[in-house]
Coordinates of C-alpha atoms in Angstrom, one line a residue:
M1 CA -87.1 132.8 72.8
A2 CA -84.1 130.8 71.7
A3 CA -84.0 128.8 68.5
S4 CA -86.2 125.7 68.6
V5 CA -84.3 122.5 69.6
V6 CA -87.2 120.3 68.4
P7 CA -87.7 120.9 64.7
E8 CA -91.3 120.8 63.3
T9 CA -90.9 118.0 60.8
D10 CA -93.8 115.9 59.5
S11 CA -93.0 113.0 61.9
I12 CA -92.8 115.4 64.9
R13 CA -96.1 116.9 63.9
R14 CA -97.7 113.4 63.7
A15 CA -96.1 112.4 67.0
V16 CA -97.4 115.5 68.7
L17 CA -100.9 114.7 67.5
L18 CA -100.5 111.2 68.9
L19 CA -99.0 112.5 72.1
N20 CA -101.8 114.9 72.7
A21 CA -104.3 112.0 72.4
V22 CA -102.4 109.9 75.0
D23 CA -104.0 109.4 78.4
P24 CA -102.5 112.1 80.7
G25 CA -102.7 109.8 83.8
R26 CA -100.3 107.2 82.3
F27 CA -98.1 109.6 80.4
P28 CA -95.7 110.6 83.2
R29 CA -94.8 107.0 83.9
L30 CA -94.0 106.4 80.3
L31 CA -91.8 109.5 80.3
S32 CA -90.0 108.4 83.5
R33 CA -89.2 105.0 82.0
L34 CA -87.9 106.5 78.8
L35 CA -85.8 109.0 80.7
Q36 CA -84.3 106.3 83.0
R37 CA -83.2 104.2 80.0
L38 CA -82.3 107.0 77.6
H39 CA -78.5 106.6 78.0
L40 CA -78.5 102.9 77.2
K41 CA -77.8 103.1 73.4
A42 CA -77.7 99.3 72.7
E43 CA -80.9 98.4 74.6
T44 CA -84.5 99.2 73.8
S45 CA -86.6 100.8 76.6
F46 CA -89.4 98.2 76.3
S47 CA -89.6 94.5 75.6
E48 CA -91.9 93.2 72.9
E49 CA -94.4 92.1 75.6
E50 CA -94.3 95.5 77.2
E51 CA -94.8 97.2 73.9
E52 CA -97.9 95.1 73.3
K53 CA -99.2 96.2 76.7
L54 CA -98.5 99.8 75.8
Q55 CA -100.3 99.5 72.6
I56 CA -103.4 98.3 74.5
A57 CA -103.0 100.9 77.3
F58 CA -102.6 103.8 74.9
S59 CA -104.9 102.5 72.1
L60 CA -102.1 102.9 69.5
E61 CA -101.1 100.9 66.5
K62 CA -97.6 99.4 66.7
Q63 CA -96.2 101.9 64.1
D64 CA -97.8 104.8 66.0
L65 CA -96.4 103.6 69.3
H66 CA -92.9 103.4 67.9
L67 CA -93.3 106.9 66.5
V68 CA -94.4 108.2 69.9
L69 CA -91.6 106.4 71.7
E70 CA -89.0 107.7 69.2
A71 CA -90.3 111.2 69.4
I72 CA -90.2 111.2 73.2
S73 CA -86.7 109.9 73.1
F74 CA -85.6 112.4 70.5
I75 CA -87.1 115.3 72.6
L76 CA -85.3 114.1 75.7
E77 CA -82.0 113.6 73.8
Q78 CA -82.3 117.2 72.6
A79 CA -82.9 118.3 76.1
V80 CA -79.7 116.5 77.2
Y81 CA -77.7 117.9 74.3
H82 CA -78.8 121.5 74.9
N83 CA -78.9 121.1 78.7
L84 CA -82.3 122.6 78.8
K85 CA -83.9 123.9 81.9
P86 CA -87.4 122.4 82.6
A87 CA -89.2 125.7 82.0
S88 CA -87.4 126.1 78.7
L89 CA -88.2 122.5 77.6
Q90 CA -91.9 123.2 78.5
Q91 CA -91.9 126.4 76.4
Q92 CA -90.2 124.6 73.5
L93 CA -92.8 121.8 73.5
Q94 CA -95.7 124.2 73.7
S95 CA -94.3 126.0 70.7
I96 CA -94.7 122.8 68.6
H97 CA -98.3 122.6 69.8
L98 CA -97.9 119.9 72.5
D99 CA -100.8 120.2 75.0
Q100 CA -100.1 122.1 78.2
D101 CA -100.5 119.0 80.4
K102 CA -98.1 116.9 78.3
A103 CA -95.5 119.8 78.2
E104 CA -95.8 120.1 82.0
A105 CA -95.3 116.3 82.3
F106 CA -92.1 116.6 80.2
A107 CA -90.9 119.5 82.4
N108 CA -91.7 117.7 85.6
A109 CA -89.9 114.5 84.5
W110 CA -87.0 116.6 83.3
A111 CA -86.8 118.5 86.6
A112 CA -86.8 115.2 88.5
G113 CA -84.3 113.2 86.4
G114 CA -82.7 115.5 83.9
Q115 CA -79.4 116.2 85.6
E116 CA -78.9 112.6 86.4
T117 CA -79.5 111.7 82.8
I118 CA -77.1 114.3 81.6
E119 CA -74.5 112.9 83.9
K120 CA -75.1 109.4 82.6
F121 CA -74.5 110.7 79.1
R122 CA -71.3 112.4 80.2
Q123 CA -70.0 109.1 81.6
R124 CA -71.0 107.1 78.5
V125 CA -68.2 106.1 76.1
L126 CA -69.1 107.3 72.6
T127 CA -66.7 105.1 70.7
P128 CA -66.6 101.3 70.9
Q129 CA -63.0 101.2 72.0
K130 CA -61.1 103.4 74.4
L131 CA -57.3 104.0 74.5
E132 CA -56.1 103.0 77.9
T133 CA -52.3 102.8 77.7
I134 CA -49.5 103.9 75.4
G135 CA -46.0 102.4 75.3
W136 CA -43.1 103.2 73.0
Q137 CA -39.6 102.2 72.4
L138 CA -36.9 103.6 70.0
N139 CA -34.0 101.5 68.8
L140 CA -31.1 102.7 66.6
Q141 CA -28.9 100.1 64.9
M142 CA -25.6 101.7 64.2
S143 CA -23.8 98.9 62.4
A144 CA -24.1 95.3 61.2
S145 CA -21.6 92.7 60.3
T146 CA -22.0 93.6 56.6
Q147 CA -22.1 97.4 57.0
A148 CA -20.0 99.7 59.2
K149 CA -22.1 102.8 59.2
L150 CA -25.7 101.7 59.2
K151 CA -28.0 104.1 61.3
S152 CA -31.3 102.2 61.0
P153 CA -34.0 103.5 63.4
R154 CA -36.8 101.3 64.6
A155 CA -39.7 102.5 66.7
V156 CA -42.2 100.2 68.5
L157 CA -45.6 101.7 69.5
E158 CA -47.9 99.7 71.8
L159 CA -51.5 100.8 72.2
G160 CA -53.6 99.2 74.9
V161 CA -57.3 99.5 74.2
S162 CA -60.5 98.4 75.9
N163 CA -64.0 98.0 74.7
E164 CA -67.2 98.6 76.5
D165 CA -67.0 95.2 78.2
S166 CA -63.6 96.3 79.7
K167 CA -61.8 93.6 77.7
C168 CA -58.3 94.9 77.0
S169 CA -56.3 94.2 73.9
A170 CA -52.9 95.4 72.7
F171 CA -51.9 96.6 69.3
T172 CA -48.2 96.8 68.4
L173 CA -47.0 99.0 65.6
L174 CA -43.4 98.6 64.2
F175 CA -41.9 101.5 62.3
S176 CA -38.5 101.1 60.6
M177 CA -36.4 102.8 57.9
L178 CA -35.0 100.5 55.3

């Protein structure tokens, strides 16, 4: 088997124990929701009200619920990063002692929405600003009224960048030799 993509840390072990205790009937819907919103880095998957309902539905404390949600998100992000196949993901999860039914639920959710999620990650901009345009200009001043042989180069570099909201701004850099 390939190297483990989900390391067995203390928090993962605790999360696996909590995941194994989660109701198997509701678990696939939770996975599906997290998988659909995994690519949205600035947003949480659940509102405060929804988290309270999840706490009640899964009989978990708030801290434990957050650990479970973070662990599921981490596992899915690792699946994206390593472009795992559903069977490989299931095998990886069973190797960290996740119950068979939960590992199958992960594999089924990954089979249904994994490629779409990977594509969403590929489309996502990793940096807050993206370089859109480059413009440049080179001027060479050969003389001035006070100096006959001057040779003074000046370069102007214009960078057009946009942020995630598609708002464009321009930066102008001026280079000159004095």
